[in-house]
Short mmCIF file of C-alpha atoms in Angstrom, two decimals:
data_model
loop_
_atom_site.label_atom_id
_atom_site.label_comp_id
_atom_site.label_asym_id
_atom_site.label_seq_id
_atom_site.Cartn_x
_atom_site.Cartn_y
_atom_site.Cartn_z
CA GLU E 13 47.32 -78.99 -124.99
CA GLU E 14 49.29 -77.55 -122.31
CA THR E 15 46.76 -76.06 -120.82
CA PRO E 16 44.31 -79.11 -120.18
CA LYS E 17 47.43 -80.97 -118.81
CA ALA E 18 47.94 -78.07 -116.48
CA LYS E 19 44.42 -78.57 -115.76
CA LYS E 20 44.66 -82.22 -114.75
CA LYS E 21 47.69 -81.73 -112.78
CA ALA E 22 45.63 -79.05 -110.91
CA THR E 23 42.52 -81.37 -110.53
CA PRO E 24 44.54 -84.05 -108.79
CA LYS E 25 45.03 -81.10 -106.14
CA LYS E 26 41.56 -81.71 -105.42
CA LYS E 27 42.85 -85.33 -103.76
CA ALA E 28 44.04 -83.42 -101.22
CA SER E 29 40.77 -83.91 -99.98
CA PRO E 30 41.81 -86.98 -98.14
CA LYS E 31 44.04 -84.60 -96.44
CA LYS E 32 41.26 -82.86 -95.27
CA LYS E 33 39.59 -85.80 -94.02
CA VAL E 34 42.81 -86.77 -92.28
CA ALA E 35 42.72 -82.99 -90.96
CA LYS E 36 39.05 -83.95 -89.59
CA GLY E 37 38.13 -80.38 -89.89
CA THR E 38 37.81 -78.21 -92.79
CA GLU E 39 34.12 -78.26 -94.17
CA SER E 40 34.05 -76.09 -97.46
CA SER E 41 37.13 -75.57 -99.29
CA SER E 42 37.78 -73.56 -102.46
CA ASP E 43 40.86 -72.66 -101.07
CA GLU E 44 43.34 -75.09 -98.89
CA GLU E 45 45.11 -72.51 -97.17
CA THR E 46 42.09 -71.02 -95.46
CA PRO E 47 41.27 -73.99 -93.92
CA LYS E 48 45.11 -74.39 -92.51
CA ALA E 49 44.97 -70.92 -91.29
CA LYS E 50 41.63 -71.79 -89.90
CA LYS E 51 43.14 -74.62 -88.35
CA LYS E 52 45.51 -72.57 -86.66
CA ALA E 53 42.99 -69.96 -85.54
CA THR E 54 40.67 -72.72 -84.45
CA PRO E 55 43.16 -74.66 -82.22
CA LYS E 56 41.97 -75.68 -78.85
CA LYS E 57 43.67 -72.98 -76.98
CA ARG E 58 41.35 -70.57 -79.10
CA LYS E 59 38.42 -72.80 -77.85
CA SER E 60 39.79 -72.42 -74.59
CA LYS E 61 40.07 -68.88 -74.56
CA SER E 62 36.24 -68.45 -75.78
CA THR E 63 35.53 -70.48 -72.89
CA THR E 64 37.23 -68.44 -70.60
CA SER E 65 35.93 -65.41 -71.61
CA ASP E 66 32.58 -67.26 -71.14
CA SER E 67 33.11 -68.02 -67.81
CA GLU E 68 34.67 -64.83 -66.71
CA ASP E 69 31.12 -63.24 -67.45
CA ASP E 70 29.54 -65.88 -65.50
CA ASP E 71 31.76 -66.89 -62.70
CA SER E 72 34.81 -65.00 -63.45
CA THR E 73 37.37 -67.08 -65.17
CA THR E 74 37.43 -70.84 -66.02
CA THR E 75 40.99 -71.81 -65.23
CA LYS E 76 41.21 -69.18 -62.77
CA THR E 77 37.54 -69.83 -61.89
CA THR E 78 38.88 -73.41 -60.65
CA LYS E 79 41.18 -71.82 -58.27
CA LYS E 80 38.95 -69.47 -57.30
CA LYS E 81 36.02 -71.98 -56.64
CA SER E 82 38.54 -74.08 -54.65
CA SER E 83 39.83 -70.81 -52.60
CA SER E 84 36.37 -69.31 -52.30
CA SER E 85 34.47 -72.44 -50.93
CA PRO E 86 36.45 -72.08 -47.71
CA LYS E 87 35.92 -68.66 -47.25
CA LYS E 88 32.32 -69.46 -47.10
CA LYS E 89 33.04 -72.11 -44.74
CA ALA E 90 34.65 -69.58 -42.37
CA LYS E 91 31.73 -67.30 -42.93
CA ALA E 92 29.38 -70.35 -41.66
CA ALA E 93 31.48 -71.12 -38.67
CA ASP E 94 31.34 -67.43 -37.46
CA HIS E 95 27.52 -67.47 -37.86
CA GLN E 96 25.99 -69.34 -35.19
CA ARG E 97 22.90 -71.81 -36.03
CA TRP E 98 21.55 -72.84 -32.76
CA THR E 99 18.28 -74.56 -33.28
CA GLU E 100 18.45 -77.44 -30.93
CA ARG E 101 16.50 -77.00 -27.78
CA MET E 102 18.65 -78.48 -24.92
CA PRO E 103 16.73 -80.53 -22.10
CA LEU E 104 15.32 -78.42 -19.22
CA THR E 105 15.73 -79.96 -15.67
CA ARG E 106 12.76 -78.66 -13.76
CA LEU E 107 13.88 -77.19 -10.39
CA TRP E 108 10.67 -76.98 -8.50
CA ASN E 109 7.67 -79.30 -7.55
CA PRO E 110 4.76 -77.33 -6.22
CA GLU E 111 3.18 -80.26 -4.69
CA THR E 112 5.96 -81.48 -2.74
CA ALA E 113 6.60 -78.20 -1.35
CA MET E 114 3.03 -77.69 -0.36
CA THR E 115 3.10 -81.28 1.14
CA SER E 116 6.67 -81.10 2.70
CA LYS E 117 7.02 -77.86 3.68
CA GLY E 118 3.82 -76.28 3.81
CA SER E 119 4.86 -73.46 1.10
CA TYR E 120 2.61 -72.32 -1.28
CA THR E 121 3.64 -72.11 -5.31
CA PHE E 122 2.71 -68.76 -6.43
CA THR E 123 2.45 -69.15 -10.58
CA VAL E 124 2.78 -66.28 -13.20
CA ILE E 125 2.30 -66.69 -16.86
CA SER E 126 3.24 -64.02 -19.46
CA TRP E 127 2.34 -64.15 -23.02
CA ASN E 128 2.36 -62.05 -25.96
CA VAL E 129 -0.75 -62.63 -28.11
CA ALA E 130 -0.20 -60.09 -30.73
CA GLY E 131 -3.43 -59.03 -31.38
CA LEU E 132 -6.40 -60.68 -28.99
CA ARG E 133 -9.16 -60.45 -31.14
CA ALA E 134 -7.71 -62.73 -33.85
CA PHE E 135 -6.15 -64.82 -30.81
CA ILE E 136 -9.22 -65.80 -29.26
CA LYS E 137 -10.71 -66.76 -32.65
CA LYS E 138 -8.01 -68.81 -33.47
CA GLN E 139 -7.45 -70.47 -29.91
CA PRO E 140 -10.74 -69.57 -27.91
CA ASP E 141 -9.70 -72.14 -25.37
CA ALA E 142 -5.89 -71.54 -25.14
CA LEU E 143 -6.10 -69.18 -21.97
CA ALA E 144 -7.94 -71.17 -20.06
CA ASN E 145 -6.08 -74.29 -20.79
CA LEU E 146 -3.18 -72.60 -20.14
CA ALA E 147 -4.37 -71.29 -16.62
CA GLN E 148 -5.44 -75.03 -15.85
CA ARG E 149 -2.54 -76.77 -17.07
CA TYR E 150 0.06 -74.48 -14.68
CA GLN E 151 -2.40 -73.64 -12.04
CA ALA E 152 -1.98 -69.97 -12.43
CA ASP E 153 -2.25 -67.24 -10.01
CA VAL E 154 -1.45 -64.10 -12.60
CA ILE E 155 -1.84 -64.12 -16.28
CA CYS E 156 -0.03 -61.31 -17.95
CA LEU E 157 -0.76 -60.49 -21.80
CA GLN E 158 1.06 -57.88 -24.26
CA GLU E 159 -0.02 -56.40 -27.33
CA HIS E 160 -3.61 -56.97 -27.16
CA LYS E 161 -4.01 -54.28 -29.62
CA LEU E 162 -7.88 -53.42 -28.04
CA GLN E 163 -9.10 -50.21 -26.72
CA ASP E 164 -11.49 -49.96 -23.78
CA VAL E 165 -14.86 -49.82 -26.12
CA HIS E 166 -13.82 -53.24 -27.40
CA LEU E 167 -14.53 -55.12 -24.07
CA ASP E 168 -18.21 -54.51 -24.24
CA ASP E 169 -18.58 -54.32 -27.69
CA PRO E 170 -21.74 -56.83 -28.14
CA LYS E 171 -20.39 -58.03 -31.71
CA LEU E 172 -17.10 -58.91 -30.02
CA LYS E 173 -18.00 -59.88 -26.97
CA ILE E 174 -14.77 -59.95 -25.25
CA ARG E 175 -15.71 -59.01 -21.78
CA GLU E 176 -18.16 -62.15 -22.08
CA HIS E 177 -15.55 -64.28 -23.17
CA PHE E 178 -13.22 -63.75 -20.30
CA GLU E 179 -16.13 -64.24 -17.86
CA GLU E 180 -16.77 -67.39 -19.59
CA LYS E 181 -13.38 -68.97 -20.11
CA LEU E 182 -11.28 -67.08 -17.23
CA GLY E 183 -14.26 -66.24 -14.84
CA GLY E 184 -12.15 -67.30 -11.62
CA PHE E 185 -9.83 -64.14 -12.56
CA GLU E 186 -10.02 -60.56 -11.94
CA SER E 187 -8.78 -58.49 -15.01
CA HIS E 188 -7.09 -55.34 -15.43
CA TRP E 189 -6.38 -53.70 -18.69
CA SER E 190 -4.07 -50.65 -20.11
CA TYR E 191 -5.16 -49.27 -23.78
CA SER E 192 -2.93 -47.29 -25.82
CA THR E 193 -4.61 -43.72 -26.29
CA THR E 194 -2.13 -42.12 -28.71
CA LYS E 195 -2.85 -44.83 -31.33
CA LYS E 196 -5.59 -47.50 -31.92
CA GLY E 197 -4.89 -51.33 -32.68
CA TYR E 198 -1.57 -51.07 -31.11
CA SER E 199 0.43 -52.30 -27.98
CA GLY E 200 -1.74 -52.76 -24.82
CA THR E 201 -1.35 -54.93 -21.56
CA ALA E 202 -3.70 -56.86 -19.55
CA MET E 203 -3.33 -58.57 -15.87
CA PHE E 204 -5.55 -61.36 -14.96
CA ILE E 205 -5.35 -62.12 -11.13
CA ARG E 206 -7.08 -65.23 -9.36
CA LYS E 207 -9.95 -64.13 -7.14
CA ARG E 208 -9.68 -65.23 -3.71
CA GLY E 209 -12.48 -65.82 -1.07
CA GLY E 210 -15.02 -68.55 -0.27
CA GLY E 211 -17.86 -66.86 -2.29
CA ASP E 212 -16.45 -66.54 -5.77
CA ASP E 213 -16.09 -69.46 -8.37
CA ALA E 214 -12.34 -69.50 -7.80
CA SER E 215 -12.61 -72.60 -5.30
CA LYS E 216 -15.14 -74.05 -7.76
CA LYS E 217 -12.71 -73.81 -10.64
CA GLY E 218 -9.84 -74.93 -8.34
CA LYS E 219 -11.79 -78.58 -8.45
CA LYS E 220 -11.99 -78.66 -12.02
CA GLN E 221 -8.66 -77.82 -12.16
CA ALA E 222 -7.50 -80.79 -9.99
CA LYS E 223 -8.94 -82.90 -12.86
CA ILE E 224 -8.01 -81.45 -16.11
CA GLY E 225 -4.68 -79.07 -15.59
CA ALA E 226 -2.12 -81.20 -14.30
CA PHE E 227 0.97 -81.09 -16.68
CA PHE E 228 3.64 -80.91 -14.23
CA THR E 229 1.72 -81.24 -10.99
CA SER E 230 -1.70 -82.31 -9.76
CA LYS E 231 -2.01 -79.39 -7.26
CA ASN E 232 -4.68 -77.24 -7.68
CA LYS E 233 -5.42 -73.55 -6.31
CA GLU E 234 -7.96 -73.38 -3.50
CA GLY E 235 -9.45 -77.01 -4.58
CA ASP E 236 -6.80 -79.87 -3.49
CA GLU E 237 -4.80 -77.49 -1.47
CA ALA E 238 -5.84 -77.64 2.32
CA THR E 239 -8.22 -74.40 2.84
CA LYS E 240 -8.74 -73.24 5.92
CA GLY E 241 -10.81 -70.12 6.18
CA ASP E 242 -8.41 -67.28 5.28
CA SER E 243 -5.80 -69.58 4.52
CA ILE E 244 -4.14 -72.41 2.02
CA GLY E 245 -2.42 -74.71 3.76
CA ASP E 246 -0.42 -72.64 6.06
CA ILE E 247 -0.16 -69.57 3.84
CA PRO E 248 -2.41 -66.70 4.77
CA VAL E 249 -4.73 -65.67 1.31
CA SER E 250 -3.96 -62.15 2.28
CA HIS E 251 -0.65 -62.77 0.83
CA LEU E 252 -1.94 -63.82 -2.40
CA GLN E 253 -4.46 -60.87 -2.98
CA PRO E 254 -3.01 -57.43 -4.29
CA LEU E 255 -3.58 -54.57 -2.39
CA ASN E 256 -3.61 -51.93 -5.47
CA VAL E 257 -3.19 -52.03 -9.36
CA MET E 258 -2.10 -49.51 -11.64
CA THR E 259 -2.64 -49.47 -15.30
CA GLU E 260 -0.08 -46.52 -15.80
CA LEU E 261 3.53 -45.87 -14.67
CA GLY E 262 2.56 -42.46 -13.67
CA LEU E 263 4.84 -40.82 -16.58
CA PRO E 264 3.00 -38.95 -19.19
CA LYS E 265 5.29 -39.01 -21.93
CA HIS E 266 5.09 -43.21 -21.74
CA ASP E 267 1.73 -43.96 -20.46
CA GLY E 268 -0.25 -42.99 -23.74
CA GLU E 269 0.94 -46.42 -25.19
CA GLY E 270 -0.64 -48.95 -22.48
CA ARG E 271 2.61 -50.68 -21.71
CA THR E 272 2.41 -51.38 -18.14
CA VAL E 273 0.00 -52.89 -15.47
CA THR E 274 1.60 -53.00 -11.92
CA ALA E 275 0.03 -54.91 -9.02
CA GLU E 276 1.43 -54.71 -5.62
CA PHE E 277 1.02 -57.51 -3.52
CA PRO E 278 2.14 -58.11 0.10
CA LEU E 279 5.21 -59.50 -0.39
CA PHE E 280 6.20 -58.16 -3.85
CA HIS E 281 5.53 -55.87 -6.92
CA LEU E 282 4.66 -57.54 -10.13
CA THR E 283 4.67 -55.32 -13.34
CA ASN E 284 3.64 -56.48 -16.50
CA VAL E 285 5.17 -54.73 -19.37
CA TYR E 286 5.46 -54.84 -23.14
CA VAL E 287 8.97 -52.62 -23.98
CA PRO E 288 8.79 -50.49 -27.09
CA ASN E 289 9.99 -52.03 -30.51
CA SER E 290 12.95 -49.72 -32.25
CA GLY E 291 11.23 -50.26 -35.32
CA GLN E 292 12.12 -51.88 -38.71
CA LYS E 293 14.24 -48.80 -39.48
CA LEU E 294 15.37 -48.30 -36.08
CA ASP E 295 13.58 -44.87 -35.81
CA ARG E 296 12.56 -45.28 -32.22
CA LEU E 297 16.09 -46.97 -31.09
CA GLY E 298 16.78 -43.59 -29.36
CA TYR E 299 13.71 -43.29 -27.48
CA ARG E 300 13.61 -46.63 -26.42
CA THR E 301 17.11 -47.00 -24.70
CA GLU E 302 17.74 -43.30 -23.89
CA GLU E 303 14.17 -42.59 -22.82
CA TRP E 304 11.93 -45.71 -22.04
CA ASP E 305 14.54 -48.09 -20.72
CA THR E 306 16.09 -45.40 -18.37
CA ASP E 307 12.66 -44.13 -17.01
CA PHE E 308 11.25 -47.42 -16.83
CA LEU E 309 14.38 -48.92 -14.51
CA ASN E 310 13.99 -45.67 -12.35
CA LYS E 311 10.56 -46.51 -11.93
CA MET E 312 11.18 -50.38 -10.65
CA GLN E 313 14.00 -49.04 -8.51
CA GLN E 314 11.33 -46.63 -6.62
CA LEU E 315 8.97 -49.57 -6.31
CA GLU E 316 12.02 -51.99 -4.76
CA LYS E 317 12.47 -49.22 -2.20
CA GLY E 318 9.42 -50.90 -0.69
CA LYS E 319 9.53 -54.30 -1.45
CA PRO E 320 11.00 -56.55 -3.95
CA VAL E 321 10.05 -56.21 -7.77
CA ILE E 322 9.40 -58.47 -10.85
CA TRP E 323 8.99 -57.08 -13.88
CA LEU E 324 7.97 -59.42 -16.99
CA GLY E 325 6.64 -59.76 -20.46
CA ASP E 326 7.98 -58.84 -23.89
CA LEU E 327 11.07 -56.82 -23.26
CA ASN E 328 12.04 -56.72 -27.40
CA VAL E 329 15.40 -57.26 -26.34
CA ALA E 330 17.55 -60.60 -27.31
CA HIS E 331 20.27 -60.31 -24.38
CA ASN E 332 23.18 -62.39 -26.21
CA GLU E 333 24.40 -65.56 -28.06
CA LYS E 334 22.37 -67.81 -26.16
CA ASP E 335 19.25 -65.84 -26.95
CA THR E 336 19.73 -65.87 -30.59
CA TRP E 337 19.63 -68.72 -32.85
CA ASN E 338 21.60 -67.03 -35.41
CA GLU E 339 24.17 -64.97 -33.43
CA GLY E 340 26.92 -63.36 -35.59
CA ALA E 341 24.58 -62.79 -38.40
CA LYS E 342 25.69 -59.41 -39.65
CA HIS E 343 22.11 -58.03 -39.98
CA LEU E 344 21.45 -58.62 -36.21
CA VAL E 345 23.30 -55.41 -35.35
CA LYS E 346 20.96 -53.33 -37.17
CA SER E 347 18.00 -55.16 -36.44
CA ALA E 348 15.35 -54.33 -33.74
CA GLY E 349 15.84 -56.32 -30.54
CA THR E 350 19.90 -57.25 -31.22
CA THR E 351 21.40 -53.97 -31.70
CA PRO E 352 24.32 -53.16 -29.66
CA GLN E 353 22.62 -50.35 -28.18
CA GLU E 354 19.50 -52.40 -26.75
CA ARG E 355 21.82 -55.00 -25.58
CA ALA E 356 23.97 -52.46 -23.59
CA SER E 357 20.69 -50.72 -22.05
CA PHE E 358 19.49 -53.93 -20.93
CA ASP E 359 22.83 -54.81 -19.15
CA GLN E 360 22.55 -51.63 -17.44
CA GLN E 361 19.05 -52.39 -16.12
CA LEU E 362 20.79 -55.94 -14.81
CA GLY E 363 23.63 -54.17 -13.75
CA ALA E 364 21.53 -51.85 -11.44
CA GLY E 365 20.45 -55.15 -8.91
CA PHE E 366 18.13 -56.96 -11.22
CA VAL E 367 18.18 -60.63 -12.28
CA ASP E 368 17.21 -62.42 -15.55
CA ALA E 369 15.47 -65.38 -14.00
CA PHE E 370 15.41 -67.74 -16.58
CA ARG E 371 19.12 -67.52 -17.36
CA HIS E 372 20.09 -67.38 -13.80
CA LEU E 373 18.35 -70.59 -13.07
CA HIS E 374 19.42 -72.16 -16.47
CA GLN E 375 22.67 -70.78 -17.13
CA ASP E 376 23.92 -73.07 -19.82
CA ALA E 377 20.39 -73.95 -21.51
CA MET E 378 20.55 -73.53 -25.27
CA GLY E 379 17.49 -73.28 -27.82
CA HIS E 380 14.93 -72.32 -25.52
CA TYR E 381 13.40 -69.35 -27.42
CA SER E 382 10.16 -67.39 -26.77
CA TYR E 383 9.59 -65.58 -30.30
CA TRP E 384 9.88 -67.20 -33.86
CA SER E 385 9.13 -65.21 -37.45
CA GLN E 386 5.70 -66.55 -38.61
CA ARG E 387 6.74 -64.95 -42.09
CA ALA E 388 9.90 -66.75 -42.55
CA GLY E 389 8.39 -70.29 -41.15
CA ASN E 390 11.02 -70.12 -38.24
CA ARG E 391 8.88 -71.93 -35.51
CA GLU E 392 9.25 -75.49 -36.62
CA PRO E 393 12.87 -75.30 -37.14
CA ASN E 394 13.21 -73.25 -34.12
CA LYS E 395 14.94 -70.35 -35.35
CA GLY E 396 14.12 -68.13 -32.69
CA LEU E 397 14.95 -65.32 -30.33
CA ARG E 398 14.38 -65.05 -26.19
CA LEU E 399 12.48 -61.84 -26.00
CA ASP E 400 10.22 -62.62 -22.96
CA TYR E 401 11.58 -62.76 -19.51
CA PHE E 402 11.05 -62.48 -15.70
CA ILE E 403 13.38 -59.92 -14.23
CA CYS E 404 13.65 -60.04 -10.21
CA SER E 405 15.37 -58.30 -7.55
CA LYS E 406 18.08 -60.08 -6.33
CA ASP E 407 16.51 -60.72 -3.07
CA LEU E 408 14.08 -63.04 -4.58
CA MET E 409 16.69 -65.31 -5.78
CA GLU E 410 18.26 -65.94 -2.42
CA ASP E 411 16.99 -68.55 -0.46
CA ASP E 412 17.54 -68.24 3.73
CA ASP E 413 15.53 -68.61 6.64
CA ASP E 414 14.67 -64.95 6.56
CA ARG E 415 13.50 -64.81 3.21
CA LYS E 416 9.11 -65.50 2.62
CA VAL E 417 9.51 -65.54 -0.94
CA VAL E 418 11.88 -67.19 -3.44
CA VAL E 419 11.93 -67.42 -7.36
CA ARG E 420 12.23 -71.55 -7.69
CA ASP E 421 11.87 -72.01 -11.55
CA SER E 422 11.23 -70.49 -14.96
CA TYR E 423 10.79 -71.82 -18.28
CA MET E 424 9.07 -71.68 -21.74
CA VAL E 425 5.81 -73.33 -23.31
CA PRO E 426 7.08 -73.73 -27.11
CA ASP E 427 4.11 -76.25 -27.75
CA GLU E 428 1.46 -73.43 -26.84
CA LEU E 429 0.46 -72.05 -30.23
CA GLY E 430 -1.54 -68.87 -31.31
CA SER E 431 1.02 -66.24 -31.27
CA ASP E 432 4.36 -65.69 -32.79
CA HIS E 433 5.53 -65.57 -29.16
CA CYS E 434 4.92 -68.62 -26.73
CA PRO E 435 4.04 -68.21 -23.12
CA ILE E 436 6.59 -67.95 -20.37
CA VAL E 437 6.24 -69.38 -16.68
CA LEU E 438 7.67 -68.33 -13.44
CA GLU E 439 7.01 -70.40 -10.09
CA ILE E 440 7.75 -68.27 -6.85
CA GLU E 441 7.43 -70.07 -3.67
CA ILE E 442 5.38 -68.20 -0.84
CA LYS E 443 6.72 -69.86 2.69
CA LYS E 444 4.64 -70.46 5.58
#
């Protein structure tokens, strides 16, 4: 009988189940001690420990993480502050009015346009009227193209009809081509120079341009401007005609890639150039900065001994922070066009007595780029680089009574589509 009583006394211990309820916690219970031990083992501390270890794997600590997050976020902000992000295109004041110059001073405005078309065959398929419209809009005297990627056989290919295309669209211009002979579908430059003289169709096109093409000014070449025999206004037509055009530098180690066309005019030399890209892996950086840049500068200095020089085109360098939307980004020092070596080499060229026309005339202008990565979709947000330039002899930037030629304005045309570059424009006053 003792045993059952003992059992009865033991069974009430089951009433300890209320204690379990109060303890809220122990779910299975053949033994009370185990739950209590579990209670101690499963305190919130242990839960926090497990949480901590999980977050250490993901974000490296919870309690520490919160501190780290608060301390790490300012670091990110500090990095962002160091990394320029300039996408606003500041308003640009136009410095020159060609029509006013003609009527008030008797001066002629010689307009040069440069554009890297990134493959001419694809370009004229996408934008067949772009060059003709550009010539009309700005009343161009010279249009320079870079990276046309053609071979000489392509011009007269009956399937491509490229020569026919330009005879139709730019019939008032004489074309001069330089091709890459070392590599097909690569590089290449071209220069279109307005024809002069009473018999050609340049004057006819001039009359059309007066109606169609006045974006900044209503002047038209040889149309609305008073033409007297062999002069336009008070300017001899001979001043506007090239004396000679060369499609090589005369340097065999560089001429195989078709990178230059040089026209000698009576008052200045004009060289269209497509400077070699250093490459994604910078495999041509040494060639570009130590050979090409040096030899090309020497050539320009030789030409300058006779008369002032303008060289223009895609120079494949963003000179400084004003020419780069994301100056300070770590990858720039290892990216073609923004390496310290390329920038230093460009500095040397400018230091030899030449001037970046746009930056000289618009010193504080920001957000004026000429190239945007299509792959990254950077054009619309204006995340660009300024890679295209007009570089001029210092003499051309100075205005006094003895100067017959003065550079008056330079600007980009970012709304003109068809390439990952946009056209750039130079306006030169030729005085009577």
